[in-house]
Tab-separated table of C-alpha atoms in Angstrom:
chain	number	residue	atom	x	y	z
J	202	MET	CA	-68.551	65.550	-80.379
J	203	GLU	CA	-65.897	67.392	-81.450
J	204	GLN	CA	-66.490	69.609	-83.994
J	205	GLY	CA	-65.090	68.253	-86.823
J	206	THR	CA	-65.754	64.766	-85.420
J	207	GLU	CA	-69.325	63.649	-87.416
J	208	TYR	CA	-67.764	63.717	-90.005
J	209	GLY	CA	-64.534	62.296	-90.005
J	210	LEU	CA	-61.877	65.080	-89.775
J	211	VAL	CA	-58.484	63.968	-89.637
J	212	ASP	CA	-56.373	65.402	-86.798
J	213	LEU	CA	-54.213	68.130	-88.995
J	214	GLU	CA	-51.156	66.457	-86.553
J	215	GLU	CA	-51.672	62.838	-88.049
J	216	VAL	CA	-50.716	64.020	-91.446
J	217	ASP	CA	-47.685	65.186	-93.480
J	218	THR	CA	-49.339	68.579	-95.508
J	219	PRO	CA	-47.034	69.107	-98.677
J	220	GLY	CA	-45.938	72.377	-99.607
J	221	ASP	CA	-47.272	74.212	-102.851
J	222	GLU	CA	-44.702	72.172	-105.249
J	223	TRP	CA	-45.356	69.880	-107.286
J	224	GLU	CA	-43.934	66.738	-109.342
J	225	GLU	CA	-43.282	65.393	-113.029
J	226	ILE	CA	-46.457	64.304	-114.131
J	227	ASP	CA	-44.760	61.596	-118.050
J	228	VAL	CA	-47.885	60.772	-119.677
J	229	SER	CA	-45.517	58.989	-122.402
J	230	ASP	CA	-46.558	55.792	-124.072
J	231	THR	CA	-47.022	53.189	-121.078
J	232	GLU	CA	-46.222	49.395	-121.055
J	233	ALA	CA	-50.381	48.806	-122.598
J	234	ASP	CA	-49.161	51.105	-125.531
J	235	ARG	CA	-46.659	48.482	-126.574
J	236	ILE	CA	-49.422	45.112	-125.745
J	237	ALA	CA	-52.093	46.836	-127.631
J	238	ARG	CA	-49.085	47.077	-130.560
J	239	LYS	CA	-48.179	44.458	-130.604
J	240	ARG	CA	-51.249	41.972	-129.947
J	241	ASP	CA	-50.461	38.271	-128.158
J	242	ARG	CA	-52.754	35.566	-127.150
J	243	GLU	CA	-53.388	35.119	-123.275
J	244	PHE	CA	-54.074	39.618	-124.846
J	245	GLU	CA	-57.046	38.125	-127.623
J	246	GLN	CA	-58.493	35.540	-125.047
J	247	PHE	CA	-58.714	38.412	-122.831
J	248	GLU	CA	-60.427	41.065	-125.582
J	249	GLU	CA	-62.902	38.331	-126.175
J	250	ARG	CA	-64.039	37.985	-122.512
J	251	ILE	CA	-64.341	41.589	-121.480
J	252	LYS	CA	-66.215	42.574	-124.599
J	253	ASP	CA	-68.688	39.145	-124.475
J	254	ALA	CA	-69.399	40.070	-120.812
J	255	ASP	CA	-73.459	41.885	-120.469
J	256	GLN	CA	-72.707	45.036	-118.434
J	257	PHE	CA	-70.141	46.088	-121.424
J	258	LYS	CA	-71.896	45.663	-124.282
J	259	VAL	CA	-73.522	49.174	-125.306
J	260	GLU	CA	-70.697	50.721	-124.039
J	261	GLN	CA	-67.819	48.864	-126.218
J	262	SER	CA	-67.547	52.126	-127.335
J	263	VAL	CA	-65.154	53.107	-124.650
J	264	PHE	CA	-63.205	50.106	-124.957
J	265	ASP	CA	-60.772	50.484	-127.542
J	266	ASP	CA	-57.957	48.229	-128.529
J	267	ALA	CA	-55.651	50.330	-125.938
J	268	THR	CA	-57.199	50.793	-123.109
J	269	LEU	CA	-58.746	46.935	-123.113
J	270	ALA	CA	-54.376	46.928	-123.004
J	271	ALA	CA	-54.626	49.223	-120.367
J	272	LEU	CA	-57.289	46.744	-118.181
J	273	TYR	CA	-55.128	43.064	-118.942
J	274	LYS	CA	-51.830	45.251	-118.011
J	275	LEU	CA	-53.849	46.123	-114.772
J	276	VAL	CA	-55.530	43.019	-114.400
J	277	GLN	CA	-51.184	41.235	-115.175
J	278	ASP	CA	-50.880	43.368	-113.067
J	279	GLY	CA	-53.137	42.546	-110.303
J	280	TYR	CA	-54.675	45.601	-109.529
J	281	VAL	CA	-58.170	44.342	-110.716
J	282	GLU	CA	-58.845	40.570	-110.866
J	283	ALA	CA	-62.862	40.682	-111.825
J	284	PHE	CA	-65.121	42.781	-113.084
J	285	GLY	CA	-68.244	44.252	-112.628
J	286	GLY	CA	-71.275	46.651	-113.250
J	287	PRO	CA	-70.420	50.334	-114.331
J	288	LEU	CA	-71.004	52.952	-111.273
J	289	SER	CA	-70.941	55.889	-112.984
J	290	THR	CA	-71.128	57.083	-117.079
J	291	GLY	CA	-70.503	60.370	-118.086
J	292	LYS	CA	-69.143	62.238	-120.578
J	293	GLU	CA	-65.105	62.228	-120.123
J	294	ALA	CA	-65.797	58.676	-118.683
J	295	ASN	CA	-67.222	55.327	-117.266
J	296	VAL	CA	-67.037	54.321	-113.373
J	297	TYR	CA	-67.144	49.926	-112.745
J	298	HIS	CA	-67.308	48.798	-109.996
J	299	ALA	CA	-64.078	45.947	-109.689
J	300	LEU	CA	-62.705	43.253	-107.378
J	301	GLY	CA	-58.823	43.817	-106.630
J	302	ASP	CA	-56.371	41.828	-104.775
J	303	ASP	CA	-58.201	41.783	-102.204
J	304	ARG	CA	-60.511	44.417	-101.671
J	305	GLU	CA	-62.999	46.508	-103.382
J	306	VAL	CA	-62.200	48.415	-105.969
J	307	ALA	CA	-63.218	51.494	-108.770
J	308	VAL	CA	-61.771	51.373	-112.800
J	309	LYS	CA	-62.697	54.352	-114.325
J	310	VAL	CA	-62.065	54.967	-117.872
J	311	TYR	CA	-61.486	58.065	-119.629
J	312	ARG	CA	-62.913	58.124	-123.278
J	313	ILE	CA	-60.005	58.812	-125.371
J	314	ASN	CA	-62.506	60.556	-127.652
J	315	ALA	CA	-64.624	63.501	-124.801
J	316	SER	CA	-66.567	65.082	-125.571
J	317	ASN	CA	-65.276	67.699	-123.395
J	318	PHE	CA	-61.900	67.450	-124.930
J	319	ARG	CA	-62.019	71.604	-124.935
J	320	GLN	CA	-62.687	71.733	-121.594
J	321	MET	CA	-59.797	69.297	-121.205
J	322	ARG	CA	-57.103	71.335	-122.723
J	323	ASP	CA	-58.308	74.671	-120.229
J	324	TYR	CA	-57.366	72.730	-117.367
J	325	LEU	CA	-54.247	70.973	-118.061
J	326	GLU	CA	-52.471	74.652	-120.095
J	327	GLY	CA	-51.454	76.467	-117.597
J	328	ASP	CA	-50.129	73.301	-114.734
J	329	PRO	CA	-47.179	73.599	-114.751
J	330	ARG	CA	-46.757	69.454	-114.692
J	331	PHE	CA	-47.910	69.520	-117.747
J	332	GLU	CA	-45.615	72.074	-119.831
J	333	GLY	CA	-45.386	71.199	-123.928
J	334	LEU	CA	-47.949	68.896	-124.438
J	335	GLY	CA	-49.028	67.782	-127.362
J	336	GLY	CA	-52.578	69.202	-128.858
J	337	LYS	CA	-53.721	65.360	-129.593
J	338	LYS	CA	-56.856	63.131	-127.603
J	339	LYS	CA	-54.551	60.576	-126.576
J	340	ASP	CA	-52.079	62.891	-124.723
J	341	VAL	CA	-55.183	65.241	-123.205
J	342	VAL	CA	-57.421	61.941	-122.077
J	343	LEU	CA	-54.184	60.970	-120.594
J	344	ALA	CA	-52.225	63.733	-119.406
J	345	TRP	CA	-55.426	64.212	-117.400
J	346	THR	CA	-55.884	60.312	-115.832
J	347	LYS	CA	-52.045	60.948	-114.600
J	348	LYS	CA	-52.903	63.385	-112.668
J	349	GLU	CA	-55.682	62.686	-111.096
J	350	LEU	CA	-54.005	59.668	-109.647
J	351	ALA	CA	-51.405	62.408	-108.845
J	352	ASN	CA	-54.330	64.758	-107.244
J	353	LEU	CA	-55.506	62.167	-105.008
J	354	ARG	CA	-52.222	61.347	-103.845
J	355	ARG	CA	-51.445	65.214	-102.696
J	356	ALA	CA	-54.995	65.493	-101.419
J	357	LYS	CA	-54.614	62.249	-98.413
J	358	LYS	CA	-51.600	63.345	-97.872
J	359	ALA	CA	-53.109	66.341	-96.843
J	360	GLY	CA	-55.501	64.436	-94.512
J	361	ILE	CA	-58.640	65.087	-97.749
J	362	ARG	CA	-61.159	61.983	-97.783
J	363	VAL	CA	-60.686	60.779	-101.062
J	364	PRO	CA	-60.347	57.820	-102.587
J	365	GLU	CA	-57.023	55.797	-101.026
J	366	PRO	CA	-55.726	56.180	-105.440
J	367	ILE	CA	-54.176	52.497	-106.385
J	368	ALA	CA	-52.999	52.221	-110.065
J	369	THR	CA	-53.380	53.939	-113.715
J	370	GLU	CA	-52.317	52.434	-117.052
J	371	ARG	CA	-53.077	55.142	-120.185
J	372	ASN	CA	-56.451	55.865	-119.338
J	373	VAL	CA	-57.943	53.523	-116.773
J	374	LEU	CA	-57.662	54.677	-112.843
J	375	VAL	CA	-57.842	52.051	-110.427
J	376	MET	CA	-58.940	53.639	-106.393
J	377	GLU	CA	-61.167	52.323	-103.477
J	378	TYR	CA	-64.251	52.016	-104.556
J	379	ILE	CA	-66.798	54.096	-101.492
J	380	GLY	CA	-69.110	52.033	-101.035
J	381	ASN	CA	-71.080	48.857	-100.047
J	382	GLU	CA	-73.137	46.242	-100.898
J	383	ASP	CA	-76.205	48.712	-101.322
J	384	GLY	CA	-74.642	49.867	-103.905
J	385	ARG	CA	-71.603	53.882	-104.144
J	386	ALA	CA	-72.242	56.210	-101.435
J	387	LYS	CA	-74.484	58.858	-102.030
J	388	ARG	CA	-73.600	61.969	-103.355
J	389	LEU	CA	-73.517	64.608	-100.748
J	390	GLY	CA	-77.210	65.956	-102.213
J	391	GLU	CA	-78.744	62.574	-102.031
J	392	VAL	CA	-78.555	62.629	-98.658
J	393	HIS	CA	-80.384	64.601	-95.292
J	394	ILE	CA	-77.694	66.262	-93.358
J	395	GLU	CA	-78.582	65.793	-89.825
J	396	ASN	CA	-76.003	68.656	-88.779
J	397	PRO	CA	-75.415	71.068	-91.514
J	398	GLU	CA	-72.045	73.489	-89.875
J	399	THR	CA	-70.641	70.588	-88.508
J	400	ALA	CA	-70.560	68.707	-92.707
J	401	TYR	CA	-69.909	73.071	-93.734
J	402	GLY	CA	-67.036	73.058	-90.906
J	403	VAL	CA	-64.947	69.594	-92.555
J	404	MET	CA	-65.900	71.176	-96.408
J	405	ARG	CA	-64.294	74.188	-95.284
J	406	GLU	CA	-61.451	72.438	-93.785
J	407	TYR	CA	-60.557	70.662	-96.279
J	408	MET	CA	-60.102	73.824	-98.429
J	409	ARG	CA	-58.590	75.076	-96.221
J	410	ARG	CA	-56.610	71.914	-96.821
J	411	LEU	CA	-55.986	71.097	-99.943
J	412	TYR	CA	-54.924	74.831	-100.515
J	413	SER	CA	-52.246	74.762	-98.563
J	414	ALA	CA	-51.109	72.019	-100.235
J	415	GLY	CA	-50.947	73.518	-103.538
J	416	ILE	CA	-54.343	72.719	-105.259
J	417	VAL	CA	-57.168	73.848	-105.893
J	418	HIS	CA	-60.482	71.645	-106.528
J	419	GLY	CA	-62.186	74.037	-109.618
J	420	ASP	CA	-65.163	72.317	-109.366
J	421	LEU	CA	-66.361	71.575	-106.114
J	422	SER	CA	-70.299	71.254	-104.663
J	423	GLU	CA	-72.209	69.322	-103.378
J	424	TYR	CA	-72.197	66.677	-106.133
J	425	ASN	CA	-68.333	65.864	-106.255
J	426	VAL	CA	-68.429	65.213	-102.340
J	427	VAL	CA	-69.975	61.596	-101.207
J	428	PHE	CA	-71.354	60.158	-97.631
J	429	HIS	CA	-69.662	57.414	-96.768
J	430	GLU	CA	-70.079	56.055	-93.278
J	431	GLY	CA	-69.565	58.955	-91.472
J	432	GLN	CA	-67.525	60.140	-93.438
J	433	LEU	CA	-67.587	63.338	-96.102
J	434	VAL	CA	-65.647	61.917	-98.902
J	435	VAL	CA	-63.985	64.938	-101.973
J	436	ILE	CA	-64.330	63.138	-105.285
J	437	ASP	CA	-63.571	63.912	-108.605
J	438	LEU	CA	-60.122	65.775	-108.416
J	439	GLY	CA	-59.041	65.274	-112.654
J	440	GLN	CA	-59.419	68.888	-113.486
J	441	ALA	CA	-58.365	70.523	-109.808
J	442	VAL	CA	-55.364	72.675	-111.030
J	443	THR	CA	-52.454	73.560	-108.849
J	444	VAL	CA	-52.221	77.752	-107.620
J	445	HIS	CA	-50.308	78.388	-110.093
J	446	HIS	CA	-52.401	78.152	-113.173
J	447	PRO	CA	-53.204	81.149	-113.867
J	448	ASN	CA	-57.528	80.763	-113.466
J	449	SER	CA	-56.599	79.086	-109.970
J	450	ARG	CA	-58.002	81.863	-108.666
J	451	ASP	CA	-61.421	81.653	-110.339
J	452	PHE	CA	-61.650	78.154	-109.974
J	453	LEU	CA	-61.393	78.658	-106.565
J	454	GLU	CA	-63.616	81.446	-106.184
J	455	ARG	CA	-66.662	79.182	-107.795
J	456	ASP	CA	-65.468	76.246	-105.139
J	457	CYS	CA	-66.665	78.937	-102.550
J	458	GLU	CA	-69.721	80.616	-104.193
J	459	ASN	CA	-71.252	76.255	-105.275
J	460	VAL	CA	-69.955	74.659	-100.827
J	461	ALA	CA	-71.053	78.024	-98.875
J	462	ASN	CA	-74.723	78.174	-101.114
J	463	PHE	CA	-75.066	74.413	-100.580
J	464	PHE	CA	-75.180	74.444	-97.657
J	465	SER	CA	-77.046	77.861	-96.549
J	466	ARG	CA	-79.668	75.554	-98.544
J	467	GLN	CA	-79.260	73.586	-95.682
J	468	GLY	CA	-80.030	76.820	-93.501
J	469	VAL	CA	-76.337	76.982	-93.214
J	470	GLU	CA	-75.041	80.562	-92.914
J	471	THR	CA	-72.805	81.417	-95.228
J	472	ASP	CA	-71.075	83.483	-97.194
J	473	PRO	CA	-68.801	83.016	-100.883
J	474	ASP	CA	-66.245	85.432	-99.900
J	475	GLU	CA	-65.744	84.969	-95.673
J	476	LEU	CA	-65.285	81.083	-97.108
J	477	LEU	CA	-62.229	82.626	-99.961
J	478	GLU	CA	-60.799	84.279	-97.417
J	479	PHE	CA	-60.428	81.962	-94.532
J	480	VAL	CA	-59.807	78.934	-97.294
J	481	THR	CA	-56.205	81.381	-98.673
J	482	ASN	CA	-55.631	82.264	-95.243
J	483	PRO	CA	-53.414	82.672	-92.961
J	484	GLU	CA	-50.782	81.324	-96.440
J	485	PRO	CA	-50.950	84.559	-99.040
J	486	ASP	CA	-52.557	83.859	-102.013
J	487	PRO	CA	-49.605	82.533	-104.266
J	488	SER	CA	-52.103	82.364	-107.075
J	489	ARG	CA	-51.127	86.125	-107.153
J	490	ASP	CA	-47.225	86.055	-106.977
């Protein structure tokens, strides 16, 4: 078996690796904001159904009017047809299982009143895609959601296995569901890795491809990689920054330490400094220009 095949490493010749350019991200009002301001009868009926659903009763603090309007718009546009239960809950976002037009999807709802609001700003400030971003919590969370969609798209183009991004509306992101009938895919730290050397090789290559595409994950560890159908899948790219972010080098060094230390515990001979050199070569470090 060739190196990396076991964990689904994509052949570089089959992918279109972008450079370190960045795309403009629009954080202005969306159709969901307009729907929330002008409540119609169908939206009010949708809101009542969602709030009465068993899986949402204990989490109504997540679903303010504008968030419900965002979900309503995604349903109208055909991205979501039916909601299931929660896949995960956190301080910043909840993720729900749902049915899309022809497949299962995951719906990530970021909390407008996120407790880690200040930390979000640390990742956004200095990212050239968000120059001039205001200080309102709503603007920051909406920008964060758009950023995760853009990061997922860039990572996918670079040949990294990530959840396929599908759509976003305000603080709601729809993406590929990574799991099966038994539930969500297990995180790397939750499974036994039969061939940790091969898995480490795949992670090294993923990190290098991400960096070559102009992105640093910023929170990479065994908790943000899942194992699904023989593949390693990188998740949670909301905090990922461009290599031009003033803290990108620090974030990358931390990622290298986390990944190297995890695989060292699996019996693989690793070194964070060697991993950092591998990730940033053969191209020079653009964050130091």
